Tab-separated table of C-alpha atoms in Angstrom:
chain	number	residue	atom	x	y	z
A	1	UNK	CA	0.000	0.000	0.000
A	2	UNK	CA	1.193	3.500	-0.774
A	3	UNK	CA	3.002	5.224	2.068
A	4	UNK	CA	1.678	8.404	3.592
A	5	UNK	CA	4.217	11.206	3.551
A	6	UNK	CA	4.381	14.034	6.072
A	7	UNK	CA	3.258	17.311	4.565
A	8	UNK	CA	5.923	19.940	4.064
A	9	UNK	CA	3.922	22.924	5.236
A	10	UNK	CA	4.895	26.542	5.612
A	11	UNK	CA	4.385	26.506	9.360
A	12	UNK	CA	6.308	23.956	11.392
A	13	UNK	CA	3.603	24.116	14.006
A	14	UNK	CA	1.210	22.336	11.687
A	15	UNK	CA	3.615	19.752	10.264
A	16	UNK	CA	2.045	17.093	12.470
A	17	UNK	CA	-1.338	17.158	10.856
A	18	UNK	CA	-2.312	13.982	9.035
A	19	UNK	CA	-5.032	11.380	9.043
A	20	UNK	CA	-5.521	7.918	7.573
A	21	UNK	CA	-5.702	7.539	3.813
A	22	UNK	CA	-7.552	4.224	3.933
A	23	UNK	CA	-10.703	4.573	1.842
A	24	UNK	CA	-14.133	3.707	3.123
A	25	UNK	CA	-15.663	0.675	1.433
A	26	UNK	CA	-17.234	1.601	-1.900
A	27	UNK	CA	-20.981	1.393	-2.294
A	28	UNK	CA	-21.328	1.787	-6.069
A	29	UNK	CA	-23.035	-1.584	-6.395
A	30	UNK	CA	-26.089	-0.336	-4.460
A	31	UNK	CA	-28.865	1.597	-6.146
A	32	UNK	CA	-30.122	4.639	-4.241
A	33	UNK	CA	-33.382	6.543	-4.602
A	34	UNK	CA	-32.219	10.005	-3.571
A	35	UNK	CA	-33.137	13.487	-4.726
A	36	UNK	CA	-32.459	14.323	-8.349
A	37	UNK	CA	-29.789	17.023	-8.219
A	38	UNK	CA	-31.012	20.507	-9.024
A	39	UNK	CA	-28.280	22.316	-11.003
A	40	UNK	CA	-29.458	25.686	-9.708
A	41	UNK	CA	-29.072	24.501	-6.102
A	42	UNK	CA	-25.490	23.405	-6.779
A	43	UNK	CA	-24.198	26.717	-8.147
A	44	UNK	CA	-20.897	27.532	-6.483
A	45	UNK	CA	-19.444	31.033	-6.406
A	46	UNK	CA	-18.249	31.210	-2.779
A	47	UNK	CA	-14.464	30.962	-2.725
A	48	UNK	CA	-13.959	31.543	1.005
A	49	UNK	CA	-16.436	29.592	3.094
A	50	UNK	CA	-14.985	30.100	6.568
A	51	UNK	CA	-17.677	30.298	9.274
A	52	UNK	CA	-18.915	33.678	10.387
A	53	UNK	CA	-17.664	34.284	13.942
A	54	UNK	CA	-20.430	35.923	15.962
A	55	UNK	CA	-19.349	38.321	18.701
A	56	UNK	CA	-21.438	36.567	21.343
A	57	UNK	CA	-21.364	33.163	19.701
A	58	UNK	CA	-19.753	29.762	20.097
A	59	UNK	CA	-15.971	29.672	20.294
A	60	UNK	CA	-14.116	28.646	17.156
A	61	UNK	CA	-11.031	26.554	16.456
A	62	UNK	CA	-9.428	24.948	13.427
A	63	UNK	CA	-7.336	22.087	12.172
A	64	UNK	CA	-5.466	24.251	9.705
A	65	UNK	CA	-2.656	22.613	7.686
A	66	UNK	CA	-3.188	25.203	4.939
A	67	UNK	CA	-2.671	28.143	7.303
A	68	UNK	CA	-5.865	29.949	6.320
A	69	UNK	CA	-6.613	30.864	9.946
A	70	UNK	CA	-3.039	31.745	10.905
A	71	UNK	CA	-3.617	35.489	11.028
A	72	UNK	CA	-7.275	35.411	12.020
A	73	UNK	CA	-8.220	36.749	15.419
A	74	UNK	CA	-10.725	35.074	17.738
A	75	UNK	CA	-9.572	31.542	16.918
A	76	UNK	CA	-9.539	29.812	20.290
A	77	UNK	CA	-8.021	26.440	19.442
A	78	UNK	CA	-5.341	24.995	17.174
A	79	UNK	CA	-6.142	21.359	16.423
A	80	UNK	CA	-3.533	18.692	15.654
A	81	UNK	CA	-3.740	15.036	14.626
A	82	UNK	CA	-0.914	12.955	16.022
A	83	UNK	CA	-0.190	9.259	15.427
A	84	UNK	CA	1.594	7.534	18.279
A	85	UNK	CA	4.114	5.706	16.089
A	86	UNK	CA	6.663	7.003	13.602
A	87	UNK	CA	6.416	10.602	14.755
A	88	UNK	CA	8.886	13.241	15.955
A	89	UNK	CA	7.374	14.524	19.185
A	90	UNK	CA	9.759	17.485	19.222
A	91	UNK	CA	7.540	19.100	16.601
A	92	UNK	CA	4.945	19.531	19.346
A	93	UNK	CA	7.145	22.305	20.708
A	94	UNK	CA	6.764	24.206	17.433
A	95	UNK	CA	3.014	23.661	17.543
A	96	UNK	CA	2.994	24.966	21.096
A	97	UNK	CA	4.918	28.096	20.121
A	98	UNK	CA	2.574	28.680	17.168
A	99	UNK	CA	-0.505	28.388	19.373
A	100	UNK	CA	0.959	30.442	22.181
A	101	UNK	CA	1.861	33.298	19.844
A	102	UNK	CA	-1.793	33.457	18.811
A	103	UNK	CA	-3.312	32.923	22.251
A	104	UNK	CA	-4.796	29.555	21.315
A	105	UNK	CA	-5.325	26.268	23.104
A	106	UNK	CA	-4.120	22.985	21.637
A	107	UNK	CA	-6.510	20.142	20.828
A	108	UNK	CA	-4.329	17.086	20.230
A	109	UNK	CA	-6.068	14.089	18.686
A	110	UNK	CA	-3.916	11.039	19.384
A	111	UNK	CA	-4.598	8.347	16.800
A	112	UNK	CA	-3.316	4.890	17.798
A	113	UNK	CA	-1.522	4.029	14.569
A	114	UNK	CA	1.435	5.118	12.444
A	115	UNK	CA	2.002	7.747	9.791
A	116	UNK	CA	2.845	4.825	7.524
A	117	UNK	CA	-0.097	2.631	6.526
A	118	UNK	CA	2.324	-0.265	6.004
A	119	UNK	CA	2.909	-0.336	9.761
A	120	UNK	CA	-0.718	-0.502	10.734
A	121	UNK	CA	-2.169	-3.469	12.567
A	122	UNK	CA	-5.528	-5.102	12.125
A	123	UNK	CA	-8.243	-3.944	14.480
A	124	UNK	CA	-7.935	-7.074	16.613
A	125	UNK	CA	-4.139	-6.895	16.747
A	126	UNK	CA	-4.284	-3.268	17.855
A	127	UNK	CA	-6.926	-3.997	20.480
A	128	UNK	CA	-4.920	-6.844	22.033
A	129	UNK	CA	-1.650	-4.892	22.064
A	130	UNK	CA	-3.235	-1.795	23.630
A	131	UNK	CA	-5.014	-3.780	26.337
A	132	UNK	CA	-1.897	-5.694	27.361
A	133	UNK	CA	0.117	-2.481	27.637
A	134	UNK	CA	2.346	-2.694	24.574
A	135	UNK	CA	1.635	0.941	23.697
A	136	UNK	CA	1.842	2.425	27.183
A	137	UNK	CA	5.337	3.668	26.350
A	138	UNK	CA	4.042	5.491	23.264
A	139	UNK	CA	1.306	7.263	25.170
A	140	UNK	CA	3.642	8.034	28.051
A	141	UNK	CA	6.117	9.708	25.689
A	142	UNK	CA	3.354	11.877	24.251
A	143	UNK	CA	2.048	12.777	27.705
A	144	UNK	CA	5.525	13.637	28.941
A	145	UNK	CA	5.979	16.012	26.014
A	146	UNK	CA	2.555	17.564	26.650
A	147	UNK	CA	3.606	18.222	30.248
A	148	UNK	CA	6.360	20.499	28.884
A	149	UNK	CA	4.086	22.599	26.688
A	150	UNK	CA	2.980	26.061	27.721
A	151	UNK	CA	-0.382	26.159	25.941
A	152	UNK	CA	-3.490	24.683	27.569
A	153	UNK	CA	-3.998	21.216	26.083
A	154	UNK	CA	-6.981	18.953	25.487
A	155	UNK	CA	-6.221	15.348	24.555
A	156	UNK	CA	-8.640	13.448	22.308
A	157	UNK	CA	-7.807	9.731	22.017
A	158	UNK	CA	-9.295	7.195	19.614
A	159	UNK	CA	-12.167	9.262	18.191
A	160	UNK	CA	-15.382	7.994	16.574
A	161	UNK	CA	-15.174	4.672	18.405
A	162	UNK	CA	-18.777	3.720	17.679
A	163	UNK	CA	-18.372	4.089	13.906
A	164	UNK	CA	-18.709	0.819	11.982
A	165	UNK	CA	-17.503	1.920	8.545
A	166	UNK	CA	-14.020	0.451	9.001
A	167	UNK	CA	-12.341	3.846	8.724
A	168	UNK	CA	-10.459	3.521	12.018
A	169	UNK	CA	-8.740	0.426	13.428
A	170	UNK	CA	-10.015	1.228	16.938
A	171	UNK	CA	-13.664	1.750	15.969
A	172	UNK	CA	-16.267	-0.924	16.535
A	173	UNK	CA	-14.434	-2.717	19.345
A	174	UNK	CA	-16.434	-4.345	22.081
A	175	UNK	CA	-17.454	-1.312	24.192
A	176	UNK	CA	-15.842	-2.650	27.367
A	177	UNK	CA	-12.556	-3.195	25.541
A	178	UNK	CA	-12.627	0.327	24.152
A	179	UNK	CA	-13.446	1.794	27.560
A	180	UNK	CA	-10.579	-0.153	29.151
A	181	UNK	CA	-8.185	1.091	26.456
A	182	UNK	CA	-9.407	4.693	26.714
A	183	UNK	CA	-9.069	4.721	30.503
A	184	UNK	CA	-5.613	3.171	30.302
A	185	UNK	CA	-4.420	5.899	27.941
A	186	UNK	CA	-6.035	8.760	29.828
A	187	UNK	CA	-4.671	7.496	33.145
A	188	UNK	CA	-1.217	7.892	31.633
A	189	UNK	CA	-2.042	11.430	30.502
A	190	UNK	CA	-3.250	12.369	33.977
A	191	UNK	CA	-0.190	10.840	35.604
A	192	UNK	CA	2.342	12.524	33.313
A	193	UNK	CA	0.541	15.768	32.434
A	194	UNK	CA	-1.760	16.806	35.294
A	195	UNK	CA	-4.183	19.529	34.308
A	196	UNK	CA	-4.594	18.297	30.753
A	197	UNK	CA	-8.268	18.074	29.811
A	198	UNK	CA	-9.665	14.847	28.368
A	199	UNK	CA	-12.003	14.757	25.373
A	200	UNK	CA	-14.141	11.697	24.700
A	201	UNK	CA	-15.144	12.010	21.072
A	202	UNK	CA	-17.792	9.769	19.486
A	203	UNK	CA	-18.962	10.336	15.942
A	204	UNK	CA	-22.519	10.947	17.109
A	205	UNK	CA	-24.120	7.667	16.069
A	206	UNK	CA	-26.727	5.620	17.962
A	207	UNK	CA	-25.004	3.206	20.331
A	208	UNK	CA	-22.344	5.673	21.439
A	209	UNK	CA	-23.582	5.494	25.024
A	210	UNK	CA	-22.167	1.968	25.356
A	211	UNK	CA	-18.682	3.474	24.903
A	212	UNK	CA	-19.006	6.198	27.538
A	213	UNK	CA	-16.112	5.761	30.013
A	214	UNK	CA	-17.753	7.582	32.924
A	215	UNK	CA	-17.801	11.164	34.105
A	216	UNK	CA	-14.386	10.960	35.790
A	217	UNK	CA	-12.726	10.326	32.439
A	218	UNK	CA	-14.481	13.004	30.401
A	219	UNK	CA	-13.955	16.739	30.668
A	220	UNK	CA	-15.316	17.540	27.214
A	221	UNK	CA	-17.394	15.615	24.675
A	222	UNK	CA	-16.411	16.083	21.021
A	223	UNK	CA	-18.636	15.264	18.033
A	224	UNK	CA	-17.995	15.116	14.287
A	225	UNK	CA	-20.358	17.111	12.055
A	226	UNK	CA	-19.923	17.207	8.275
A	227	UNK	CA	-22.295	18.429	5.595
A	228	UNK	CA	-21.902	17.266	2.001
A	229	UNK	CA	-24.770	18.417	-0.205
A	230	UNK	CA	-24.961	15.457	-2.564
A	231	UNK	CA	-24.571	12.959	0.266
A	232	UNK	CA	-27.474	14.607	2.100
A	233	UNK	CA	-29.608	14.387	-0.999
A	234	UNK	CA	-28.870	10.684	-1.445
A	235	UNK	CA	-28.860	9.586	2.200
A	236	UNK	CA	-31.622	11.802	3.611
A	237	UNK	CA	-33.525	12.908	0.512
A	238	UNK	CA	-33.031	16.522	1.562
A	239	UNK	CA	-30.316	19.082	2.219
A	240	UNK	CA	-29.484	19.243	5.920
A	241	UNK	CA	-28.564	22.352	7.868
A	242	UNK	CA	-25.800	22.486	10.475
A	243	UNK	CA	-28.400	22.270	13.214
A	244	UNK	CA	-29.981	19.179	11.675
A	245	UNK	CA	-26.614	17.495	11.263
A	246	UNK	CA	-25.618	18.248	14.858
A	247	UNK	CA	-28.911	17.357	16.522
A	248	UNK	CA	-28.646	13.545	16.577
A	249	UNK	CA	-25.227	13.416	18.208
A	250	UNK	CA	-25.910	16.338	20.525
A	251	UNK	CA	-29.130	14.809	21.806
A	252	UNK	CA	-27.329	11.526	22.464
A	253	UNK	CA	-24.610	13.153	24.617
A	254	UNK	CA	-26.449	16.073	26.231
A	255	UNK	CA	-27.507	13.941	29.188
A	256	UNK	CA	-23.917	13.572	30.353
A	257	UNK	CA	-23.952	17.231	31.365
A	258	UNK	CA	-20.513	17.851	29.877
A	259	UNK	CA	-19.355	20.711	27.670
A	260	UNK	CA	-19.865	19.706	24.039
A	261	UNK	CA	-17.625	20.597	21.106
A	262	UNK	CA	-17.905	19.906	17.431
A	263	UNK	CA	-14.369	18.529	17.269
A	264	UNK	CA	-14.467	18.214	13.480
A	265	UNK	CA	-16.632	20.434	11.266
A	266	UNK	CA	-16.782	20.649	7.486
A	267	UNK	CA	-19.265	21.451	4.736
A	268	UNK	CA	-19.268	21.442	0.940
A	269	UNK	CA	-21.843	22.112	-1.742
A	270	UNK	CA	-23.466	24.931	-3.668
A	271	UNK	CA	-23.904	28.461	-2.356
A	272	UNK	CA	-27.481	27.897	-1.185
A	273	UNK	CA	-26.403	24.804	0.757
A	274	UNK	CA	-23.316	26.313	2.383
A	275	UNK	CA	-24.559	29.777	3.331
A	276	UNK	CA	-26.703	28.551	6.254
A	277	UNK	CA	-23.751	26.482	7.547
A	278	UNK	CA	-21.446	29.489	7.255
A	279	UNK	CA	-23.887	31.692	9.166
A	280	UNK	CA	-24.966	29.312	11.930
A	281	UNK	CA	-21.959	27.122	12.822
A	282	UNK	CA	-20.853	29.480	15.595
A	283	UNK	CA	-24.276	30.922	16.395
A	284	UNK	CA	-25.599	30.193	19.880
A	285	UNK	CA	-28.797	28.199	19.645
A	286	UNK	CA	-31.204	27.337	22.431
A	287	UNK	CA	-31.378	23.739	21.187
A	288	UNK	CA	-27.680	23.258	22.033
A	289	UNK	CA	-27.046	24.927	25.398
A	290	UNK	CA	-23.943	22.847	26.183
A	291	UNK	CA	-22.217	23.551	22.857
A	292	UNK	CA	-19.068	25.529	23.608
A	293	UNK	CA	-16.827	25.365	20.540
A	294	UNK	CA	-16.673	24.209	16.936
A	295	UNK	CA	-13.389	23.205	15.276
A	296	UNK	CA	-13.201	23.416	11.501
A	297	UNK	CA	-11.417	20.645	9.577
A	298	UNK	CA	-9.629	22.793	7.004
A	299	UNK	CA	-8.398	20.161	4.597
A	300	UNK	CA	-9.568	17.708	2.007
A	301	UNK	CA	-11.018	14.502	3.447
A	302	UNK	CA	-8.559	11.625	3.313
A	303	UNK	CA	-11.322	9.056	2.921
A	304	UNK	CA	-13.733	8.488	0.052
A	305	UNK	CA	-17.390	8.951	0.964
A	306	UNK	CA	-20.222	6.554	0.086
A	307	UNK	CA	-22.260	6.846	-3.138
A	308	UNK	CA	-19.016	7.186	-5.137
A	309	UNK	CA	-18.708	10.804	-3.980
A	310	UNK	CA	-14.937	10.669	-3.659
A	311	UNK	CA	-13.003	12.732	-1.130
A	312	UNK	CA	-14.885	15.895	-0.153
A	313	UNK	CA	-12.890	19.097	-0.035
A	314	UNK	CA	-13.634	20.846	3.257
A	315	UNK	CA	-10.988	23.566	2.768
A	316	UNK	CA	-12.385	27.031	3.374
A	317	UNK	CA	-10.330	28.479	0.521
A	318	UNK	CA	-9.966	26.354	-2.585
A	319	UNK	CA	-9.747	26.510	-6.330
A	320	UNK	CA	-13.128	26.065	-7.974
A	321	UNK	CA	-11.299	24.250	-10.766
A	322	UNK	CA	-10.283	21.412	-8.403
């Protein structure tokens, strides 16, 4: 399988940012009865689709390998994705300096695999190795580095654990095994980097409650919310708003009484589809009283979406020719 290469970005602080390039299973063999696309509804003239930041609204952060938010004020959080193998942890110091210079927190998503897909284990192999402590040293090294950083840090480990698409090696485990692994990793973080906040981050699917590790192990709940116009038309037979896309996951986690973040946000489509997302993503809404922050995923998706839709481009600034 093709190796993933680290991106050579203009800002060293963001050189860590990478996700899996393993595609979701294709679904072209299935026939779908979705909406017939309306060409007028898909007209695209917006070339900068960053969310509007409301003065009294929800806080905003970004995973920003393209540097589009580097000079923007009122960005509360710099998000990073960090594998726990095959990575130079010294680059976290550069990320820390970058965030500190801009008055931002760090949200570090620790993904329990390697930069290199050739090194990745099967789901069962990973589960067994994590539970018997083989990767304690990896997590301890990360936590020890975090303890030396000056920016406030939130650690997000093994996100979207209830997802069954096969995208992540740690998703779909027996809930008790996942909870044991999550607690083991977060115990190490608390031991080595006291004061670090812990984010438990389901995708927002039914069944997530079985993976909840308990209030003592969750400071913040993070959800994933993406809006792709054609996917909405095919999967839901309508075009969803940000509020509609958030509601299912939010309602499932609201009972925990924890602060809620959208840990990954993205949207793509025509002007009429995106404008409501742009306007409302950081707007306070009475339906979501515990929502505190949204974090935009400012990159192209590394996974192909169902319905042969390819890899959506969530970047806020992009070429319309791409």
